Coordinates of C-alpha atoms in Angstrom, one line a residue:
M229 CA -60.8 -7.0 25.3
R230 CA -63.2 -10.0 24.8
Q231 CA -66.0 -7.9 26.3
I232 CA -66.3 -5.7 23.2
F233 CA -67.3 -8.7 21.1
Q234 CA -71.0 -9.4 20.4
N235 CA -72.5 -12.0 18.1
Q236 CA -71.7 -10.9 14.6
P237 CA -69.9 -13.5 12.3
S238 CA -66.9 -11.3 12.1
D239 CA -66.6 -11.2 15.9
F240 CA -66.3 -14.9 16.1
I241 CA -63.5 -14.8 13.5
L242 CA -61.6 -12.3 15.7
E243 CA -62.1 -14.5 18.7
K244 CA -60.7 -17.4 16.7
A245 CA -57.6 -15.3 15.9
L246 CA -57.2 -14.3 19.5
D247 CA -57.3 -18.0 20.5
G248 CA -54.3 -18.6 18.2
E249 CA -56.2 -20.3 15.4
R250 CA -55.4 -19.4 11.7
I251 CA -58.3 -17.7 10.0
S252 CA -59.2 -18.7 6.4
P253 CA -59.3 -16.5 3.3
A254 CA -63.1 -16.6 3.5
E255 CA -63.0 -15.4 7.1
A256 CA -60.5 -12.7 6.2
L257 CA -62.9 -11.5 3.4
E258 CA -65.7 -11.4 5.9
L259 CA -63.6 -9.2 8.1
Y260 CA -62.9 -6.8 5.2
E261 CA -66.5 -6.7 4.0
N262 CA -68.4 -6.7 7.3
G263 CA -66.0 -6.5 10.2
D264 CA -66.0 -3.6 12.7
P265 CA -62.9 -1.6 11.9
L266 CA -62.2 -0.7 15.6
K267 CA -62.5 -4.4 16.7
I268 CA -60.2 -5.4 13.9
M269 CA -57.7 -2.8 14.9
A270 CA -57.9 -3.8 18.6
T271 CA -57.4 -7.4 17.7
A272 CA -54.4 -6.7 15.5
R273 CA -52.9 -4.6 18.3
E274 CA -53.3 -7.4 20.8
L275 CA -51.7 -9.9 18.4
R276 CA -48.9 -7.5 17.8
G277 CA -48.4 -7.2 21.5
R278 CA -48.0 -11.0 21.9
I279 CA -45.1 -10.9 19.5
L280 CA -43.4 -7.5 20.1
P281 CA -43.6 -5.0 23.0
L282 CA -46.4 -2.5 22.6
T283 CA -44.2 0.1 24.2
S284 CA -41.7 0.2 21.3
A285 CA -41.6 0.6 17.6
S286 CA -38.8 0.3 15.1
Y287 CA -37.3 2.4 12.3
T288 CA -34.4 2.0 9.9
M289 CA -32.1 4.2 7.8
F290 CA -31.4 3.4 4.2
R291 CA -30.8 5.1 0.9
V292 CA -32.8 4.3 -2.2
V293 CA -30.7 4.4 -5.3
N294 CA -32.8 4.3 -8.6
Y295 CA -30.0 3.1 -11.0
T296 CA -32.1 3.7 -14.2
N297 CA -35.5 4.9 -15.2
Y298 CA -35.5 3.2 -18.6
C299 CA -38.1 0.5 -18.5
N300 CA -40.0 -1.7 -20.9
V301 CA -42.7 -2.9 -18.5
E302 CA -44.8 0.3 -18.9
C303 CA -46.9 0.1 -15.7
N304 CA -49.9 2.3 -16.2
F305 CA -49.5 3.8 -12.7
C306 CA -45.9 4.8 -13.1
S307 CA -44.6 8.3 -13.9
F308 CA -41.0 7.4 -13.2
M309 CA -40.1 5.4 -16.3
D310 CA -38.8 6.6 -19.6
E311 CA -39.2 4.6 -22.8
I312 CA -36.0 2.8 -23.9
G313 CA -34.4 4.6 -26.8
N314 CA -36.0 8.0 -26.3
G315 CA -32.8 9.5 -25.0
K316 CA -34.5 11.2 -22.1
G317 CA -33.8 8.7 -19.4
Y318 CA -30.7 8.0 -17.4
V319 CA -28.4 5.2 -16.2
L320 CA -26.3 5.9 -13.1
S321 CA -22.6 5.1 -13.4
K322 CA -20.8 3.1 -10.8
E323 CA -19.2 6.3 -9.6
E324 CA -22.5 8.1 -9.3
V325 CA -23.9 5.3 -7.2
L326 CA -20.9 5.4 -4.9
E327 CA -21.3 9.2 -4.6
K328 CA -24.9 8.8 -3.5
M329 CA -23.8 6.2 -0.9
D330 CA -21.0 8.4 0.3
Y331 CA -23.6 11.0 1.1
A332 CA -25.9 8.5 2.8
V333 CA -23.1 7.1 5.0
A334 CA -22.2 10.6 6.0
E335 CA -25.8 11.1 7.2
G336 CA -25.9 7.9 9.2
A337 CA -27.4 5.4 6.8
D338 CA -25.8 1.9 6.6
Q339 CA -28.1 0.2 4.2
M340 CA -28.9 0.5 0.5
F341 CA -32.0 -0.2 -1.5
L342 CA -31.0 -0.5 -5.2
Q343 CA -33.9 -0.6 -7.7
G344 CA -34.7 0.6 -11.2
G345 CA -36.6 0.0 -14.4
V346 CA -36.4 -3.2 -16.4
Y347 CA -33.8 -2.4 -19.0
P348 CA -32.6 -5.4 -21.1
D349 CA -29.8 -3.4 -22.7
L350 CA -27.9 -3.1 -19.5
P351 CA -25.4 -6.0 -19.3
F352 CA -25.3 -8.3 -16.3
D353 CA -21.8 -7.0 -15.5
Y354 CA -23.3 -3.6 -14.8
Y355 CA -25.3 -5.0 -11.8
L356 CA -22.3 -7.0 -10.6
D357 CA -20.0 -4.0 -10.8
V358 CA -22.4 -1.7 -8.9
I359 CA -23.0 -4.1 -6.1
S360 CA -19.4 -5.2 -5.7
S361 CA -18.1 -1.6 -5.8
V362 CA -20.5 -0.6 -3.0
K363 CA -19.6 -3.7 -0.9
K364 CA -15.9 -3.2 -1.5
K365 CA -16.0 0.4 -0.2
Y366 CA -18.5 -0.3 2.6
P367 CA -18.1 -4.0 3.6
T368 CA -20.8 -3.8 6.3
M369 CA -23.3 -2.1 4.1
H370 CA -26.5 -4.1 3.8
I371 CA -27.6 -4.2 0.1
R372 CA -31.2 -5.0 -0.7
A373 CA -31.8 -4.9 -4.4
F374 CA -33.9 -5.9 -7.4
S375 CA -37.6 -6.7 -7.4
P376 CA -38.8 -10.0 -8.8
V377 CA -39.6 -8.2 -12.0
E378 CA -36.0 -7.0 -12.3
I379 CA -34.6 -10.4 -11.3
I380 CA -36.6 -12.1 -14.0
N381 CA -35.1 -9.7 -16.5
L382 CA -31.6 -10.7 -15.3
E383 CA -32.5 -14.3 -15.8
K384 CA -33.5 -13.5 -19.4
I385 CA -30.4 -11.4 -20.3
T386 CA -28.0 -14.0 -18.9
G387 CA -29.7 -17.1 -20.1
K388 CA -28.8 -18.7 -16.8
P389 CA -31.1 -20.5 -14.3
L390 CA -32.5 -18.0 -11.9
A391 CA -30.9 -19.7 -8.9
E392 CA -27.5 -19.4 -10.5
V393 CA -28.1 -15.7 -11.3
L394 CA -29.0 -15.1 -7.6
E395 CA -26.0 -17.0 -6.3
I396 CA -23.7 -14.9 -8.5
L397 CA -25.3 -11.7 -7.1
K398 CA -25.0 -13.0 -3.6
G399 CA -21.3 -13.7 -4.3
V400 CA -20.6 -10.0 -5.1
G401 CA -22.6 -8.7 -2.1
L402 CA -26.4 -8.9 -2.5
D403 CA -27.9 -9.5 1.0
S404 CA -31.6 -9.4 0.5
V405 CA -34.4 -8.7 -1.9
P406 CA -37.6 -6.7 -1.7
G407 CA -40.9 -8.3 -2.7
A408 CA -41.6 -5.2 -4.8
G409 CA -43.5 -5.2 -8.1
A410 CA -46.3 -7.2 -6.5
E411 CA -49.0 -4.5 -6.2
I412 CA -52.0 -6.9 -6.4
L413 CA -51.2 -10.5 -7.1
T414 CA -54.2 -11.5 -9.3
D415 CA -53.8 -11.9 -13.0
R416 CA -56.8 -9.7 -13.7
M417 CA -55.3 -6.7 -11.8
R418 CA -51.8 -7.4 -13.2
N419 CA -53.2 -7.1 -16.7
I420 CA -54.7 -3.7 -15.8
I421 CA -51.5 -2.6 -14.2
S422 CA -49.4 -3.7 -17.2
P423 CA -49.8 -6.7 -19.5
K424 CA -46.0 -6.8 -19.8
K425 CA -45.4 -7.2 -16.0
A426 CA -44.5 -10.5 -14.4
S427 CA -47.6 -12.7 -13.7
T428 CA -48.6 -13.8 -10.2
Q429 CA -47.0 -17.2 -10.9
E430 CA -43.8 -15.6 -12.1
W431 CA -43.5 -13.3 -9.1
V432 CA -44.0 -16.2 -6.7
R433 CA -41.5 -18.3 -8.6
A434 CA -38.8 -15.6 -8.4
M435 CA -39.4 -14.9 -4.7
E436 CA -39.5 -18.6 -3.8
I437 CA -36.1 -19.1 -5.5
C438 CA -34.7 -16.0 -3.7
H439 CA -35.7 -17.5 -0.4
E440 CA -34.3 -20.9 -1.3
V441 CA -30.8 -19.5 -2.1
G442 CA -30.8 -17.6 1.2
L443 CA -32.0 -14.1 0.1
P444 CA -34.7 -13.1 2.6
G445 CA -36.7 -9.9 2.2
S446 CA -40.1 -8.2 2.4
A447 CA -43.4 -8.4 0.7
N448 CA -46.1 -5.8 0.2
I449 CA -49.5 -5.0 -1.2
V450 CA -50.6 -1.8 -3.0
F451 CA -54.3 -1.2 -3.1
G452 CA -56.7 1.6 -3.9
S453 CA -57.5 1.1 -7.6
E454 CA -59.9 -1.2 -9.3
E455 CA -59.2 -4.3 -7.2
T456 CA -62.0 -6.0 -5.3
K457 CA -61.9 -6.8 -1.6
A458 CA -61.7 -10.5 -2.6
E459 CA -58.6 -9.7 -4.7
V460 CA -56.9 -8.1 -1.7
I461 CA -57.5 -11.3 0.3
E462 CA -56.3 -13.4 -2.6
H463 CA -53.1 -11.4 -2.7
L464 CA -52.6 -12.0 1.1
T465 CA -53.3 -15.7 0.6
V466 CA -50.6 -16.0 -2.1
V467 CA -48.1 -14.3 0.3
R468 CA -49.1 -16.5 3.3
N469 CA -48.9 -19.7 1.3
L470 CA -45.4 -18.8 0.0
Q471 CA -44.3 -17.9 3.5
D472 CA -45.5 -21.3 4.7
R473 CA -43.2 -22.9 2.2
T474 CA -40.1 -20.7 2.6
G475 CA -40.2 -18.5 5.7
G476 CA -38.3 -15.9 3.8
F477 CA -40.5 -12.8 4.3
L478 CA -39.3 -10.8 7.3
S479 CA -42.0 -8.1 7.0
F480 CA -45.1 -7.1 5.1
I481 CA -46.0 -3.6 4.1
P482 CA -49.5 -2.5 3.0
W483 CA -49.7 0.8 1.2
T484 CA -51.9 2.6 -1.3
F485 CA -51.6 3.6 -4.9
Q486 CA -50.5 7.2 -5.4
P487 CA -52.0 9.3 -8.2
Q488 CA -49.2 9.5 -10.8
T489 CA -50.7 9.2 -14.2
K490 CA -54.1 9.6 -16.0
R491 CA -53.8 6.1 -17.4
F492 CA -54.5 4.4 -14.1
K493 CA -57.6 4.7 -11.9
V494 CA -56.7 5.5 -8.3
R495 CA -59.3 6.0 -5.6
S496 CA -58.8 7.8 -2.3
V497 CA -58.6 5.1 0.4
P498 CA -60.1 6.4 3.7
T499 CA -57.8 6.2 6.7
T500 CA -60.3 3.8 8.4
E501 CA -60.1 1.4 5.4
Y502 CA -56.3 1.5 5.3
L503 CA -56.1 0.8 9.0
K504 CA -58.6 -2.0 8.7
V505 CA -56.6 -3.6 5.9
L506 CA -53.4 -3.2 7.9
G507 CA -55.2 -4.9 10.9
I508 CA -56.3 -7.8 8.6
C509 CA -52.7 -8.2 7.4
R510 CA -51.6 -8.6 11.1
I511 CA -54.4 -11.1 11.8
F512 CA -54.2 -13.1 8.6
L513 CA -50.5 -13.1 8.0
D514 CA -49.8 -15.1 11.2
N515 CA -46.5 -16.4 9.8
I516 CA -44.9 -12.9 9.2
Q517 CA -43.6 -11.3 12.4
H518 CA -43.3 -7.7 11.3
I519 CA -46.0 -5.5 9.8
E520 CA -44.7 -2.1 8.6
T521 CA -46.5 1.1 7.7
S522 CA -45.0 3.4 5.2
V523 CA -44.8 6.9 6.6
M524 CA -43.0 7.9 3.4
V525 CA -46.1 7.1 1.3
L526 CA -49.0 7.6 3.8
G527 CA -47.8 10.5 5.8
K528 CA -47.1 11.0 9.5
G529 CA -50.7 11.1 10.7
V530 CA -51.7 7.7 9.3
G531 CA -48.3 6.3 10.1
Q532 CA -48.7 7.1 13.8
L533 CA -52.2 5.6 14.0
A534 CA -51.0 2.4 12.2
L535 CA -48.7 1.7 15.2
F536 CA -51.8 1.3 17.3
C537 CA -53.5 -0.9 14.8
G538 CA -51.1 -3.8 14.3
A539 CA -47.9 -2.2 12.8
D540 CA -44.6 -2.3 14.7
D541 CA -42.3 -0.4 12.3
I542 CA -42.5 2.8 10.2
S543 CA -40.2 1.8 7.3
S544 CA -38.2 5.0 7.5
V545 CA -35.8 6.9 7.3
V546 CA -35.5 6.9 3.5
I547 CA -32.8 9.0 2.0
E548 CA -33.9 9.9 -1.6
E549 CA -36.9 8.3 -3.3
N550 CA -37.7 9.1 -6.9
V551 CA -40.5 6.7 -7.7
L552 CA -43.1 7.7 -5.1
R553 CA -44.3 11.0 -3.8
S554 CA -42.7 11.1 -0.4
F555 CA -44.2 12.4 2.9
G556 CA -41.6 10.7 4.9
L557 CA -39.2 11.4 7.7
K558 CA -36.0 12.9 6.4
T559 CA -33.6 12.5 9.3
E560 CA -33.0 10.1 12.2
K561 CA -33.8 12.9 14.6
E562 CA -37.3 13.3 13.0
A563 CA -37.9 9.5 13.3
L564 CA -37.0 9.5 17.0
K565 CA -39.3 12.5 17.7
F566 CA -42.1 10.9 15.6
L567 CA -42.0 7.7 17.6
E568 CA -41.5 9.4 21.0
D569 CA -44.4 11.7 20.3
G570 CA -46.6 8.7 19.8
G571 CA -45.5 7.2 23.1
F572 CA -43.1 4.6 21.7
Q573 CA -39.5 3.8 22.6
P574 CA -37.7 4.0 19.3
K575 CA -35.6 1.0 18.2
R576 CA -33.4 1.3 15.2
R577 CA -33.0 -1.9 13.2
D578 CA -31.4 -3.1 10.0
L579 CA -33.2 -4.6 7.0
L580 CA -32.9 -8.0 8.6
Y581 CA -34.6 -6.7 11.8
N582 CA -31.4 -6.9 13.9
Y583 CA -31.6 -4.3 16.7
D584 CA -28.6 -5.1 18.8
R585 CA -26.0 -3.5 16.6
Y586 CA -27.5 -0.1 17.3
E587 CA -27.8 -0.3 21.1
G588 CA -26.1 2.5 23.0
R589 CA -25.4 4.6 19.9
E590 CA -26.3 8.3 19.4
F591 CA -28.5 9.3 16.5
S592 CA -27.0 10.6 13.2
P593 CA -26.8 14.3 12.2
T594 CA -29.8 16.1 10.7
L595 CA -29.8 16.2 6.9
S596 CA -29.5 19.7 5.5

């Protein structure tokens, strides 16, 4: 592989990464601005192969349950939310949540992703009842729930320290948390997304405390709006620095903004740019083992290419997703075929990246 490199500044940066040295934010920005996409992708693939076999790729099966669409954050890109008090939104009852999970379990899912709008009128007991009810009925169900933005809301409505809130949630069955609601972690972009949304500092504080109390999870970036290349790297730097302190991020997922409203500018991100950014994520985030691509958001074509450019997981199968337009794989059978068609040995994993529990099992039935 070293033979492909010439004498451009970005080439020496890639050589540095291949030699096991950490690249700086300035070097990551140089890669984004001037680096050869194919060289970046090749480097990312080689680094991925040093950690995980290039012959395999993983997938998972979980159900997304959006417990309410009432929200007071008013993100400009979001078409999912309803204004509090307009009477048009919904809040799922505990029974409705259980019904959704019954269906998911029947189709082979054993994990739950619980998320919703920021709705201060919902009492803390609601969240405890929902989680404890699911865990009581399905004791081995892994429950990942509540973005940092939702968690900060729970801190406010309870008046308790955030660590105490999280310990209570853990006590009734919360297993991990998503690093959702990040989008772009710069204050300029967060003000464009929504002036009411948690700041970069607040997001980091919430995630750091989650990790400190033993709630690991994921992190992501969503790009393809008015952000600059420097802001993309700034976001990755925030995540890398936090991971250095806590080690709580199991995976990182880059995806792109989807056109949902006229209030928010979205640009069409070329496939080459997406794969370039994904490759930079693998190279720069040297302390996060797994880089996922979202087939659900980006589609099968890009998803398959991403597995050759630094990603090792497809972040599917997702049963029900209301917030984002979905191009995803609907069944485990589809996921297996998708990976096998790309030349990969499929490995099913849980949300904590445990593979062993699925060894030797047959895939679940096809969803109707």
